[in-house]
C-alpha cells in the first residue's frame, strides 16, 4: 500500500482498493480487510488513533459501494442526495467564529467594545476578550479593530457552502440540510479533514462491465488535461475501453447539439422580451429550483449535453448501459433526480483514475490515432463562457444577427447576484450562463488535478478542433433528437 500523506491519498487508496476487489468479484468478502490493508500497524498516521482511522476508512468504503455513512439511515435519506458528512471524520473545527489574537494592542479607543451591540467584549490587562455566550457572530468587532487583531475562523465546510446548507448539531458535527443543498461539492473540496464526500456508483459500474452487457462511456469535455498535458482524448478513450467499456463517446458532441437547440430557444425568448438562463450545469439549475423557485420558468428547457449525448448513444444501441464520466458531483444528483431511465450511472474523474490504477492501465502507453468528433465550441462548454460562445456561434452560422446581452456567471456567488437581479426585474442582460464552479467544469470537485493544470492540457487540445457546429452535427447525424425537458423542484 502506498504511503498516505493527505486526504487525497486516503480517498484514492479507498477507491483503488475497492475497484480492485470489485473487478476480482471479491469485494464483499474483503470488506472487513480493507481498513486493515490501508491502515497497517498500531501507530496512527493522520488521526488520534488507528481505530478512528480505520473507522473512517470503513465509512469511505460504504460511500464507494454506493451507501451513505453508517450514521445516516436509509429511511431518513433523500435518495437523490449524493453529498454526505462522515461523522467519525468530522474533527469539530473551532466553533468560536470571532477570536481575539495576540495582535491586540489593548488600545484606548476600544473600538471593538464600542462596536459590539451585544456587550460581548470586555477589556482585560492582556487585551480584549470575547464572551462566547454573548457573541452573536455579527462581525462588527472584526470590522472595527484597527489592528486586525480579531480573526474570523468560521468552519471551512460552512464557509465553503454557497447556499448556507451546512450547520452544526449538538455535538458540533457538521450536518447538511438537503432542502438547501445543491450537491455542488464545494464542501467536499472545502473540508480540510475530508469529512464530507459523495456517494459513488463505481462498484455497480464495474459489476456491469464484468457482466454480459454493452456498457458505453460518455466523457465530459473537461477530461482533456485531467491526466497530464501529453495525454490526449484518444489515449484516454483507449484506456477507458481497456476497463471493459464497449465504446466511448464525447459529451462535447452533445454540447454542440445543445448549442443549436438552446440558440433557437434563446431567439424565441428574446423576441418575446423574456429573460432566459442556461440549463447545462446541474448545480446552477438546483440553485434556481431550491433557492429561486419563482424563476424556474426562465430556465432553458434544453437538456444538458450529458443527456443529449445519451440520446445519441441510445439511437445506436437502445439497450446499452450508459455511464457519464466527468468532474461533477452534482451530475450524480441530476441523474438520480431526473434522468435515471436514460443514464443509470455517473462517475467522477477521481473514480475513473482509481479504476485505471486498479487495472494497471497507463494512459501514456496507449497507442491510437482516433479522430475526435465534436467542435472546439462543444468542448468549450467545459469553461466559463463556453456555453454562450457556442450559442453565439450557432446564431452566426445561421445568419441571425441579434444583439443579445449575456451574463457569464462563474461560480455560485456570481450566479446568485444575477438571479437576484432577474428576480427583481432589473437584470440588464437577456441570457444568464450559470456555472456552479468558478472557471467552469474544469474546476469541478471530482477532478484529478487542479484547475490550472487541467486548463493547460485542455487548451492544448480543444483549440485544434473544427469550429463549424452545424456542419459537425450534420456530419454525425446528431441534429435529429428531441432535446427538451422540464425542470421540477
C-alpha angles and dihedrals in degrees: 000000000000118000114271112226105159145358092281089059091049093052092044092048092052095046093045094049093046091048092051093053092042090057089047091050092235101101097117092047090052100046095105093045098055098076090052093046092053097037107042129179126011102278112100116232106189110001139042096278141357091250092063091043091054092047089054089051090050091054092047089052088054090053090048088054091053096258129122120243114286092256091063113080118215089228090059096043129104101226091218095052110104103170115080140171117241099216096198089055096048104106098200095244118209109301097189095090100190116045133174112233132202088269088081108119095196086236126192095234091068090197093164092056092047092047095053110094093193102054091241097137126074135174123246132175088262096047141275120337128198119220102221092202091061100035113107094186094242092144097224092126090050090054094044102051109104092201097049086236093145115075132199110225101173112169110273095232092052092043093050094051108097095197101046093245096141126082137154126255128218089282094051090251117142117252130189123225102217091197088066102029115104093189091237092145096230090129091050089060094036100055108091092200097053090239093142123059144151132256114254130220092193101110093050090050090051090049090056092044089056092048133074095276138117102238118186127196123209114193127209117239091246090069090091107092095021095103100036138303093271097049108094127193093262091060091046091051091051090051092050091051088052087060089064103269114142094218142350125225132189119245084203088077087056087051090056088052091049092049091057094046095043091048090059092047092048092053091052091052093043092053089051093048093246126141119231138194131207120256102201099098113067092199090057093046090048088052090057096044095048104031106022102029094157088065095058092105090063094059115105112255090216112114119243118265090257091064094042090054091047091055089050090054093046090056086060098042115009092188098046122119111237126208123190115213119194147119094268127106092183089063088069089056090045092054094047093047101041119359108038093122091056102034115027097184146030127192130189123228087251090059092045089051090051090053091051090052093046091054095040093240116164110197094198089064095053114112118208140128096196116159121236120235109202130077129250087253093055089050089046090070084085092073132058108267093026096107094053091043091055094045091049089049091055091051089051092050089051092049094242108146105193124160094228115170116214132200108207106201117194111191132004095277091060090043091054092052093052093045091049089055091047091050091050091048092243102107107129094196127079098216134034117207104198125196119177093204120065107249093015133265093333085074095049119145093241094059124127096216134028119274096256092056091045092049092056093053093040095052091047093063107022096060092060094063130105112272102202103105100181091044090051093050092050091048092053095038086237099136098078105077132104103250101177129110141162127244116227124185 
